[in-house]
Coordinates of N, CA and C in Angstrom, one line a residue:
Chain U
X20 N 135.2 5.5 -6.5 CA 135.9 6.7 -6.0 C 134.9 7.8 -5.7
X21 N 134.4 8.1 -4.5 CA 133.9 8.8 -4.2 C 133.9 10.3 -3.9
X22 N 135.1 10.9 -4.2 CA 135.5 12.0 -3.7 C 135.8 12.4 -2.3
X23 N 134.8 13.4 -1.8 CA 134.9 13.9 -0.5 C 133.3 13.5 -0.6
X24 N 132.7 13.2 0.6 CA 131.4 12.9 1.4 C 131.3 13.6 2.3
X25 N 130.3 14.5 2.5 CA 129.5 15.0 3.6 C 128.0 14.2 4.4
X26 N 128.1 14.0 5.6 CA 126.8 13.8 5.6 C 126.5 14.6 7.0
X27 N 124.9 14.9 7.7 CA 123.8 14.7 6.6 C 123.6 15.7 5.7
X28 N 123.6 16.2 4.5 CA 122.7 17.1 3.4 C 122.4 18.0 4.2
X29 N 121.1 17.7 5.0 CA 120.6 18.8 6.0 C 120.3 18.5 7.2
X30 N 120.0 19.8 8.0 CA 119.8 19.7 9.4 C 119.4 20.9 10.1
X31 N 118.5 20.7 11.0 CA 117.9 21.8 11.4 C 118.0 21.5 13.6
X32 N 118.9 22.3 13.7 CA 118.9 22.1 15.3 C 118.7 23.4 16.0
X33 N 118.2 22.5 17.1 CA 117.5 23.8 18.2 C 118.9 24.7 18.8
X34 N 119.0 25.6 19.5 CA 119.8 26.6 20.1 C 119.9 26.0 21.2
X35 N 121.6 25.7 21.8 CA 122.1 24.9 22.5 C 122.7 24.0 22.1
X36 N 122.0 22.9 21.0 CA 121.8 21.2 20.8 C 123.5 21.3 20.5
X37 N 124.0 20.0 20.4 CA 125.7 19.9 20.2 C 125.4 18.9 18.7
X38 N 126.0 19.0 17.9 CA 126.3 18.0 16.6 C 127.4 18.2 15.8
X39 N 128.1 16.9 15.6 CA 129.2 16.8 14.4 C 128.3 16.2 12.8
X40 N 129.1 17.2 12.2 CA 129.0 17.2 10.7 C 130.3 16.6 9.8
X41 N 130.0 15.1 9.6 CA 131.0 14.1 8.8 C 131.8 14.6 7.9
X42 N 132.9 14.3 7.2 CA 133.5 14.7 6.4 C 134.0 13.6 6.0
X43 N 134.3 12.9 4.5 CA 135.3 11.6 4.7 C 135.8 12.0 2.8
X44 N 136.5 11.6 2.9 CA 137.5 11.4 1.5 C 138.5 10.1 0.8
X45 N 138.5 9.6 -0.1 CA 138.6 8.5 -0.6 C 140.0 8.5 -1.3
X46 N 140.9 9.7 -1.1 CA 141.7 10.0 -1.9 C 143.2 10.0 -1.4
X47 N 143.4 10.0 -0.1 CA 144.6 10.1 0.1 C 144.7 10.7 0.5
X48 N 144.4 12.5 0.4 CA 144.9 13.7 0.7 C 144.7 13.6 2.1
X49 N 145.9 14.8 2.5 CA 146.9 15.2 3.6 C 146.0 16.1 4.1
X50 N 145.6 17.1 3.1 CA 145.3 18.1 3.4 C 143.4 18.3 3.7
X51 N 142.4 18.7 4.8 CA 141.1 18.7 4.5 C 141.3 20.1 5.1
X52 N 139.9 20.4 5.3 CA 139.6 21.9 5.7 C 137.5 21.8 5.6
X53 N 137.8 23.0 6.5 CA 135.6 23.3 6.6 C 135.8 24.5 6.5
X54 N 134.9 25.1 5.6 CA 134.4 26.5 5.4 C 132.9 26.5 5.7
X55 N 132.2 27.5 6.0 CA 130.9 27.9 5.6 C 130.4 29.4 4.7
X56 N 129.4 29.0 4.4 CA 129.4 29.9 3.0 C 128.0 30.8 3.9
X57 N 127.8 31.8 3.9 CA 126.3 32.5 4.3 C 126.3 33.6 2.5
X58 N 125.0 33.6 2.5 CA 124.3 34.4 1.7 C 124.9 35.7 1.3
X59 N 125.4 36.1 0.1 CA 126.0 36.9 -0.4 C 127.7 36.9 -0.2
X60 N 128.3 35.8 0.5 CA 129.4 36.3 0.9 C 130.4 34.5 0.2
X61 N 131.9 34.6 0.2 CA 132.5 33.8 -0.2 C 132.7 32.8 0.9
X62 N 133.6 31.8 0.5 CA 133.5 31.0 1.5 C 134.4 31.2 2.8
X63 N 133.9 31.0 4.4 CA 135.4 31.4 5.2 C 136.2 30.1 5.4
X64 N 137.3 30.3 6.0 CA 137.6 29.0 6.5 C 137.5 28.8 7.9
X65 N 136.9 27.8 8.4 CA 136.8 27.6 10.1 C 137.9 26.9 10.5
X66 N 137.9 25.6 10.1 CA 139.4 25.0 10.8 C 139.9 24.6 9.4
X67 N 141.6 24.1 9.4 CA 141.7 23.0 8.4 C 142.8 21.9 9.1
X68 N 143.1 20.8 8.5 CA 144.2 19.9 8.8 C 145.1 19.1 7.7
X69 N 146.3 19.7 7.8 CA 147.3 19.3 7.1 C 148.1 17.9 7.0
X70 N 147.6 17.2 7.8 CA 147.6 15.9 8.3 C 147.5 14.8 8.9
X71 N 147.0 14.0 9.1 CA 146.5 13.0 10.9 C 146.9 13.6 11.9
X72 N 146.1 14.1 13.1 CA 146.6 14.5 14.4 C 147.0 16.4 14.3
X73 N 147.1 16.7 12.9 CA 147.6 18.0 13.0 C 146.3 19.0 12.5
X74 N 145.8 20.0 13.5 CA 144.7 21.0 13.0 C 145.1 22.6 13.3
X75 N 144.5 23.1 12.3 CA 144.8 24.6 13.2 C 143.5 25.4 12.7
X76 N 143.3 26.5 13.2 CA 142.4 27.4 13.2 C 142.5 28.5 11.5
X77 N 140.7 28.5 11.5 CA 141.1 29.4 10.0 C 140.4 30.6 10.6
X78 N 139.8 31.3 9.6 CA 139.3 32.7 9.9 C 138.1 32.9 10.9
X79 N 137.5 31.8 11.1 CA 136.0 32.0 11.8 C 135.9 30.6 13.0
X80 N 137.1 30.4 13.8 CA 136.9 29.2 14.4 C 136.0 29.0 15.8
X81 N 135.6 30.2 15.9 CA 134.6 30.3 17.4 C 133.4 29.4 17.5
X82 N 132.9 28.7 18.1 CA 132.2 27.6 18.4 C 132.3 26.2 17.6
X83 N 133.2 26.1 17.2 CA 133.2 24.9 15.8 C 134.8 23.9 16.9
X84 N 134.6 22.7 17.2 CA 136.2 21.9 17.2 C 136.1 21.0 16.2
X85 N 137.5 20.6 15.7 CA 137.8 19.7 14.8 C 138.7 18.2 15.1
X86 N 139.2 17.3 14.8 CA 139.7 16.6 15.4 C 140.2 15.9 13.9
X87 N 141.4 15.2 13.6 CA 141.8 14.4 12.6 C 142.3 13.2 12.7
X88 N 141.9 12.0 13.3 CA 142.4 10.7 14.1 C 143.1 10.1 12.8
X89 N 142.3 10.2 11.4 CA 142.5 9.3 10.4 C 142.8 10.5 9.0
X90 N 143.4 10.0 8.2 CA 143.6 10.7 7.0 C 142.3 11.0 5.9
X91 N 141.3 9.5 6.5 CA 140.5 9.5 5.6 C 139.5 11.0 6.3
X92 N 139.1 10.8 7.7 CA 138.0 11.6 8.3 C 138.0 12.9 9.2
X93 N 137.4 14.0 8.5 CA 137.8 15.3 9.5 C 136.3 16.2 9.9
X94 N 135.8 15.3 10.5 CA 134.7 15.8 11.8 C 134.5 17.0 12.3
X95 N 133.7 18.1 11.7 CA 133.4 19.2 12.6 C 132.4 19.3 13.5
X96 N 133.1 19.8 14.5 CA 131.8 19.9 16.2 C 131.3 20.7 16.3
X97 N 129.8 21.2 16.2 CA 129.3 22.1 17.1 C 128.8 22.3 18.6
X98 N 129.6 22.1 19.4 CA 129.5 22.2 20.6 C 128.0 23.0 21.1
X99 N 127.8 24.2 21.2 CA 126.4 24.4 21.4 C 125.9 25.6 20.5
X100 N 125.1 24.7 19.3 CA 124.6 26.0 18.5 C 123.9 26.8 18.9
X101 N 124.1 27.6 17.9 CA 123.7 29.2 18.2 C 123.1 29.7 17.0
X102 N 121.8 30.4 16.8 CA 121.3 31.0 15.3 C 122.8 31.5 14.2
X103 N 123.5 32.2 14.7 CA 124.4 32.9 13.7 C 125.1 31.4 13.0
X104 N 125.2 30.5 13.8 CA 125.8 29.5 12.8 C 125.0 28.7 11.5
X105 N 123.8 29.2 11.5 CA 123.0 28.6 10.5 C 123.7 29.4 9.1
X106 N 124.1 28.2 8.3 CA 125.1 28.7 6.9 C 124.5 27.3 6.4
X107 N 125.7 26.9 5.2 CA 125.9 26.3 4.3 C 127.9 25.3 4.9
X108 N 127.6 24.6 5.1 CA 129.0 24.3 5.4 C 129.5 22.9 4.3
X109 N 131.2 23.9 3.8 CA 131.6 22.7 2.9 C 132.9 22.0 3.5
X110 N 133.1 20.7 3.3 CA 134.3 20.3 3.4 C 134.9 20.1 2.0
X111 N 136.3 20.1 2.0 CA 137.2 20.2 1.0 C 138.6 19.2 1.3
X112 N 139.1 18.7 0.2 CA 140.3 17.9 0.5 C 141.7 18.3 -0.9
X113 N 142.3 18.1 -0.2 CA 143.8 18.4 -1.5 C 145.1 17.8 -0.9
X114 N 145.7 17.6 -2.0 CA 146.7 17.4 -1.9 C 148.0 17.8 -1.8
X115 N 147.8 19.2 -2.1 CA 148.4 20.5 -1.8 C 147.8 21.6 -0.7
X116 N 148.9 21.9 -0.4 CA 148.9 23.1 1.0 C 148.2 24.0 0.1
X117 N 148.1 24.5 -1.3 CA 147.6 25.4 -1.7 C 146.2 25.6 -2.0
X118 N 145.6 24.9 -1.7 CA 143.9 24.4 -2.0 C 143.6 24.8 -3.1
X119 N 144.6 24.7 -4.4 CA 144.2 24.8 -5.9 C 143.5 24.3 -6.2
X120 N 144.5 23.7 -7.1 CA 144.0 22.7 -8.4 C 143.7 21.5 -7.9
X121 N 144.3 20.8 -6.6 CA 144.0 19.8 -6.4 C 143.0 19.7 -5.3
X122 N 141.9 20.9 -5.4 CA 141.3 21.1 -4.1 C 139.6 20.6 -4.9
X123 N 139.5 19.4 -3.6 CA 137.7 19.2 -4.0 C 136.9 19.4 -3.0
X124 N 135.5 19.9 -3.0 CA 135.1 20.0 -2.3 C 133.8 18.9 -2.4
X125 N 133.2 19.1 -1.0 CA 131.8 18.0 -0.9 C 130.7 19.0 -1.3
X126 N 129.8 17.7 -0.9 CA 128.4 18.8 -1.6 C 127.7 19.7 -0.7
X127 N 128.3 19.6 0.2 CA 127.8 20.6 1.6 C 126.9 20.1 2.2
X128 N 126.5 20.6 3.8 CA 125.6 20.1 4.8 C 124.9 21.9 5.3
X129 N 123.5 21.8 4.9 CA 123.5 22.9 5.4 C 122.1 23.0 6.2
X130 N 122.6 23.9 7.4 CA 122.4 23.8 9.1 C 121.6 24.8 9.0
X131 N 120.7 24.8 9.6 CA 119.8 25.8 10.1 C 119.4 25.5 11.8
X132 N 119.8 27.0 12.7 CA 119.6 26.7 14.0 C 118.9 27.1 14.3
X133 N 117.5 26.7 15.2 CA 116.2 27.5 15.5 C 116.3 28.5 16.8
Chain W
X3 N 115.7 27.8 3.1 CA 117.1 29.1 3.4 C 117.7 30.1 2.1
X4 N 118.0 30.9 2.5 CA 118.3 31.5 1.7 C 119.1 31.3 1.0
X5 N 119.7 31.5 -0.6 CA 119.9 31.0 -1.7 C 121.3 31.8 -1.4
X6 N 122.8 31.4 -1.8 CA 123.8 31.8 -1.6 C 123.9 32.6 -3.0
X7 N 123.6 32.6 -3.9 CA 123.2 33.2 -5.1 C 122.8 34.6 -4.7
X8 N 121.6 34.7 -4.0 CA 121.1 35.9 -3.2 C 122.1 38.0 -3.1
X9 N 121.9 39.0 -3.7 CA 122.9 39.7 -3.1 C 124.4 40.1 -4.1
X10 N 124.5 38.7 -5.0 CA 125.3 38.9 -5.4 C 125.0 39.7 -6.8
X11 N 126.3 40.3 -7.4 CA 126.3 40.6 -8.6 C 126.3 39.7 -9.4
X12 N 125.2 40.1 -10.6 CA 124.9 39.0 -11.8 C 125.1 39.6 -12.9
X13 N 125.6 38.8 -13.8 CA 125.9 38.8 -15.2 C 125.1 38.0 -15.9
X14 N 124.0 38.8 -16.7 CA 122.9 37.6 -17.6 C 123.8 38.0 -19.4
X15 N 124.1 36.8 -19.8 CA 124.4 36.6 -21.3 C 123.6 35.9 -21.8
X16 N 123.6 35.8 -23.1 CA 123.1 34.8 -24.0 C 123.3 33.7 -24.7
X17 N 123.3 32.7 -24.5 CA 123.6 31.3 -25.1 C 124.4 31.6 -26.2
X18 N 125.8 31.3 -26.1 CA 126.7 31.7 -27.4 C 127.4 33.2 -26.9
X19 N 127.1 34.1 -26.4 CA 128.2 34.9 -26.2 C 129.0 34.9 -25.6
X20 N 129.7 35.4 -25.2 CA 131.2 35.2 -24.1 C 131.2 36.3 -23.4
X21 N 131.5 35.6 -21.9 CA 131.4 36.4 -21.1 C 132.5 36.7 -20.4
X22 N 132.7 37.9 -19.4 CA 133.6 38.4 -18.9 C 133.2 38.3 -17.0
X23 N 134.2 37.9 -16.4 CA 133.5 38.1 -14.8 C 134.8 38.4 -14.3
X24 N 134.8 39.2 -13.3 CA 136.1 40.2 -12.9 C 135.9 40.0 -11.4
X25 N 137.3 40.1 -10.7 CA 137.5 40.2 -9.8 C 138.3 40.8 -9.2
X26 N 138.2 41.5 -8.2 CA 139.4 42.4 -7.6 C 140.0 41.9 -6.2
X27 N 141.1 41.5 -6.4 CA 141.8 41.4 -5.2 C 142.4 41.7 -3.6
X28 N 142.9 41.7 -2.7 CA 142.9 43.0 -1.7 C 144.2 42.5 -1.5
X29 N 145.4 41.3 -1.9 CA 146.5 41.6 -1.2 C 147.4 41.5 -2.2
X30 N 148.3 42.8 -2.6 CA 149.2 42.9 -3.4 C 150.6 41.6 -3.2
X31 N 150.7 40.9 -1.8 CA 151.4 40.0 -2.1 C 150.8 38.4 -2.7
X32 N 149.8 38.5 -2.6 CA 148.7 37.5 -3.1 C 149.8 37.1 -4.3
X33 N 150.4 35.5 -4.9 CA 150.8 35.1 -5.9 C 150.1 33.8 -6.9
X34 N 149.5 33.5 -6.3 CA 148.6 32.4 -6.7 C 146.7 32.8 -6.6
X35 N 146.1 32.5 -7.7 CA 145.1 32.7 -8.2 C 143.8 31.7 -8.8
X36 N 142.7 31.2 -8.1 CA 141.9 30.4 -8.5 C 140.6 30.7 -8.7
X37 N 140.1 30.1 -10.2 CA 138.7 30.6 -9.9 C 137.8 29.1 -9.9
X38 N 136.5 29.2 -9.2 CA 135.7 28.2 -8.7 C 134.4 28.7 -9.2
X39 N 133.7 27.5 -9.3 CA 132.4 27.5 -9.9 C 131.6 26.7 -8.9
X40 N 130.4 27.1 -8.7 CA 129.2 26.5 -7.9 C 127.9 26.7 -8.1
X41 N 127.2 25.3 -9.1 CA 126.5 25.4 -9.0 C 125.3 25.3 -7.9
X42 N 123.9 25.6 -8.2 CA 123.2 25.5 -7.2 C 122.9 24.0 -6.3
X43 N 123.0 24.3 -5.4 CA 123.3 23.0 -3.9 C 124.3 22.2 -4.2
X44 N 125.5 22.7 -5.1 CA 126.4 21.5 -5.1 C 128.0 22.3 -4.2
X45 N 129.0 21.8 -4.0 CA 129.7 22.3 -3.9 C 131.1 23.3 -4.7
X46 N 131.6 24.4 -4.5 CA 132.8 24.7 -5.7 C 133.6 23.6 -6.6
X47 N 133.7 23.9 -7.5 CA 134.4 22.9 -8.5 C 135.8 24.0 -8.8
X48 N 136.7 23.5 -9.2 CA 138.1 24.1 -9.6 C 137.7 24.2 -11.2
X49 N 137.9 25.8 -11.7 CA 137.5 25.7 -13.0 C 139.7 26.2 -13.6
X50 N 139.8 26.9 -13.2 CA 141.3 27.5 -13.6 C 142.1 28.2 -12.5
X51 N 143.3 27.9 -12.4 CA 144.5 28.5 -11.9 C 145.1 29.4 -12.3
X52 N 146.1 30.5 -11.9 CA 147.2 30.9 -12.5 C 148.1 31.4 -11.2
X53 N 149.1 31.5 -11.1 CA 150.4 32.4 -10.5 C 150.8 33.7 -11.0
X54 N 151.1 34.1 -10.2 CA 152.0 35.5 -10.4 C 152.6 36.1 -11.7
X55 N 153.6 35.1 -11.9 CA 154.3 35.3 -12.8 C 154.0 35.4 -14.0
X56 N 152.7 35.2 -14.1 CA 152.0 34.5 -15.4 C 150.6 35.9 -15.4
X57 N 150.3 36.3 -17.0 CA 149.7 37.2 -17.1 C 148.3 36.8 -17.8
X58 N 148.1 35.8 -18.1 CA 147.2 34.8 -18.8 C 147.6 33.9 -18.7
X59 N 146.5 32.6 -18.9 CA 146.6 31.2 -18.7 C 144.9 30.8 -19.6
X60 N 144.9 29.8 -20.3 CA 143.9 29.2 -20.8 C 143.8 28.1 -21.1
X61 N 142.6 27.7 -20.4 CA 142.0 26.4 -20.3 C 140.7 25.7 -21.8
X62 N 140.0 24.7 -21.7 CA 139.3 24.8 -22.3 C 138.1 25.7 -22.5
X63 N 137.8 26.3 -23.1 CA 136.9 27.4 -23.1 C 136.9 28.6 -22.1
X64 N 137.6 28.3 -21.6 CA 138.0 29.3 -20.0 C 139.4 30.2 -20.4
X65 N 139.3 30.9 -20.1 CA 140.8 32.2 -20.3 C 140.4 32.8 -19.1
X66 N 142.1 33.1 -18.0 CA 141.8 33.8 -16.9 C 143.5 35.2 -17.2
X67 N 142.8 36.0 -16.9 CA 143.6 37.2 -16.8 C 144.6 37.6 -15.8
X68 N 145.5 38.1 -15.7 CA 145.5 38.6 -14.1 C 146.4 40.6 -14.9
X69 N 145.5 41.4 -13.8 CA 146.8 42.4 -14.4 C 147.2 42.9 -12.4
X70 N 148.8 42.8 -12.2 CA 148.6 43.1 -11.0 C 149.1 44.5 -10.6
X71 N 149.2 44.9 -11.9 CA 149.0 46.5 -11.3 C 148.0 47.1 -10.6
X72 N 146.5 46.5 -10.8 CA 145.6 47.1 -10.8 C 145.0 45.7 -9.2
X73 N 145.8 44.7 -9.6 CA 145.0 43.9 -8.9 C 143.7 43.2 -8.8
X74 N 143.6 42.8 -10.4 CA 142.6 42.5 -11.2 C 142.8 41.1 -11.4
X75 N 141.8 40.6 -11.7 CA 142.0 39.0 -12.2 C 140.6 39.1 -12.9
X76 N 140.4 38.8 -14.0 CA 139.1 38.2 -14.7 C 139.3 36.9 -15.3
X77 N 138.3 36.1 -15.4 CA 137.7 34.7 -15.9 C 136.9 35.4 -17.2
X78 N 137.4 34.5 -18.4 CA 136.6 34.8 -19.9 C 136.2 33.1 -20.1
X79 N 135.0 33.5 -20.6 CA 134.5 32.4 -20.4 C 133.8 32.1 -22.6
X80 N 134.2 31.5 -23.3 CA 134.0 31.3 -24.7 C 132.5 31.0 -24.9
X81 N 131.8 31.3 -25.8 CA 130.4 30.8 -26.3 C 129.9 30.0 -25.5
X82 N 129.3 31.0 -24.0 CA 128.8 30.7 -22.9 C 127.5 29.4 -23.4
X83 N 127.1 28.4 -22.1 CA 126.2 27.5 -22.2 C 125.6 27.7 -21.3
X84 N 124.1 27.4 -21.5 CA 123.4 27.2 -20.5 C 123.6 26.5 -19.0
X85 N 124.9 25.3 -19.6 CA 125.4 24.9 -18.3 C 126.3 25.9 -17.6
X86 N 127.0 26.5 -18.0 CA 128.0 27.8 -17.5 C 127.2 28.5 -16.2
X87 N 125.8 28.5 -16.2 CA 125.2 29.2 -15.4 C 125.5 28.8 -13.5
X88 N 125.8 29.9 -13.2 CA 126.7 29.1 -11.9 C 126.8 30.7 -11.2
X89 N 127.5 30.6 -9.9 CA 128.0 31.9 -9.0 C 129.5 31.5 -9.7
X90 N 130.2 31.9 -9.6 CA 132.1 31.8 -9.7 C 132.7 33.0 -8.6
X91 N 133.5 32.1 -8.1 CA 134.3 32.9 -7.0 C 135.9 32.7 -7.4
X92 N 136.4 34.2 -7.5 CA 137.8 33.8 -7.4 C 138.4 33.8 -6.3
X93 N 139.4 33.2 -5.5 CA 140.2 32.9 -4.7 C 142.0 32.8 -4.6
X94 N 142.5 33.9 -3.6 CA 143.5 34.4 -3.7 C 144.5 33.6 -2.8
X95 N 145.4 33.3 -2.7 CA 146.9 32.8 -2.1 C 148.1 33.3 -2.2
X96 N 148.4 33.2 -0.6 CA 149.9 33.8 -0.5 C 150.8 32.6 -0.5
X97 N 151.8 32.4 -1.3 CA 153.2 31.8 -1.6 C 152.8 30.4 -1.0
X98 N 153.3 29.9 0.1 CA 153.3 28.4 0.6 C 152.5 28.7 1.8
X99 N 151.5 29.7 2.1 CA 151.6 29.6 3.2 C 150.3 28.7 3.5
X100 N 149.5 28.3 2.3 CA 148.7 27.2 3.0 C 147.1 27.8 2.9
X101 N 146.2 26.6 3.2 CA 144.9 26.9 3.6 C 144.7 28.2 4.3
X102 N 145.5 28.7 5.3 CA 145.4 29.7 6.1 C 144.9 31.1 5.9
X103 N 145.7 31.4 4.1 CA 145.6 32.7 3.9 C 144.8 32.2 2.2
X104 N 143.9 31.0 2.3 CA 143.0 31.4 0.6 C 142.1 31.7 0.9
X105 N 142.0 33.2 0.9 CA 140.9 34.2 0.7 C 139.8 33.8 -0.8
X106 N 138.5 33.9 -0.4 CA 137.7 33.6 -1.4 C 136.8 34.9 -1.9
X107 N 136.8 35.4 -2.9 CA 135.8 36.6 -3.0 C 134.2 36.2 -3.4
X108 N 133.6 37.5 -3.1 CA 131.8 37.3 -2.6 C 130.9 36.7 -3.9
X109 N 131.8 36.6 -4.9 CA 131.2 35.9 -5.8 C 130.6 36.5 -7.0
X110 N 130.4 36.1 -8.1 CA 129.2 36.7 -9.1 C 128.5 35.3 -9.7
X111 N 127.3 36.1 -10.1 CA 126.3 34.6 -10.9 C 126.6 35.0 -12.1
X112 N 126.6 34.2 -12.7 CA 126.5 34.3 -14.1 C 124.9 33.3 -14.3
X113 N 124.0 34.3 -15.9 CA 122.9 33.6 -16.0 C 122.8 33.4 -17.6
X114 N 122.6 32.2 -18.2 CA 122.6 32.3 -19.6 C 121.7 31.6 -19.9
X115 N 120.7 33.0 -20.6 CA 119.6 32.4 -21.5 C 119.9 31.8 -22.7
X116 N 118.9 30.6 -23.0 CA 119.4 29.8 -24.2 C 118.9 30.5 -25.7

């Protein structure tokens, strides 16, 4: 049982380049979601999805798409980076709408854009 | 890159004392209450919940507060460990409404010398 998986760890892309950042979970949950975390500040949320086929928009969704084909896998796109997007990004999975108690997160992927 | 630790407010204790880390809230309808721990390059962990209704809740070695007069929440943390050392963020929710509205605050370190 692996939890929630991120890959890759890290990554460093030029200004423009396009890349998806993996997300997968082993658990069942309904519920995923991506935040990213920058220096000094808590986590935001960019998109989440409450189910196969269903996504919606969190606090910070400008340049980021998401897509949910499968329950296991929830894919974020960066269509064409840009310096401000260099963070820390987590994925998270639950089985509650409330992203409590039953909320885990991965170990993060974190992006640096040149 | 820079260290998400960075900026923030720290709390250095001593191996064996107990600590106190506070948080202040911003939405008086906020009913649900979580605090998370992260250590360095890993992702949040779920350390303790509580709801509204509820004025204290305690876990193992963990005690979380809430007063909502004031719109306070603190995490007490018993005969702190060197593992304890971590940023902790609490994180706020409105009723059912989901991923959408869990607000995460900017965080504090906690540092304990052995």
């Amino acid at each position: 049982n692996a939890g929630v998986t991120q890959t890759p760890k890290f990554q460093v892309l030029k200004t423009g380049q396009s890349m998806t950042l993996q997300c997968a979970q082993d658990m069942n949950h309904e519920y995923m979601s991506w935040y990213r975390q920058d220096p000094g500040m808590g986590l935001r949320l960019i998109h989440y999805s409450v189910g196969a086929g269903i996504t919606d928009q969190g606090e910070v969704p400008n340049g980021y798409n998401v897509s949910r084909s499968t329950t296991e896998d929830f894919p974020l796109r960066l269509l064409s980076a840009a310096p401000s997007q260099t963070s820390v990004y987590f994925c998270a999975s639950s089985y509650s709408i409330r992203g409590g108690t039953e909320a885990f997160f991965g170990q993060g992927t974190r992006l640096t854009v040149v | 890159g820079e260290s998400v630790g960075l900026h923030l407010p720290t709390l250095s204790v001593q191996e064996g004392d107990n600590s106190i880390i506070n948080c202040a809230y911003s939405n008086s309808a906020s009913d649900y209450f979580i605090w998370y721990k992260q250590e360095s390059g890993k992702g949040p962990q779920f350390i303790i919940d509580i709801r509204s209704n509820m004025d204290k809740r305690q876990g193992q070695r963990v005690t979380v507060l809430l007063n909502k007069t004031v719109k306070h929440l603190s995490l007490q943390i018993a005969a702190t460990q060197p593992g304890d050392s971590a940023v902790y963020f609490c994180a706020e929710n409105i009723g059912d409404s989901g991923y959408s509205t869990l607000t995460f605050g900017k965080g504090t370190m906690l540092l304990v010398s052995p």
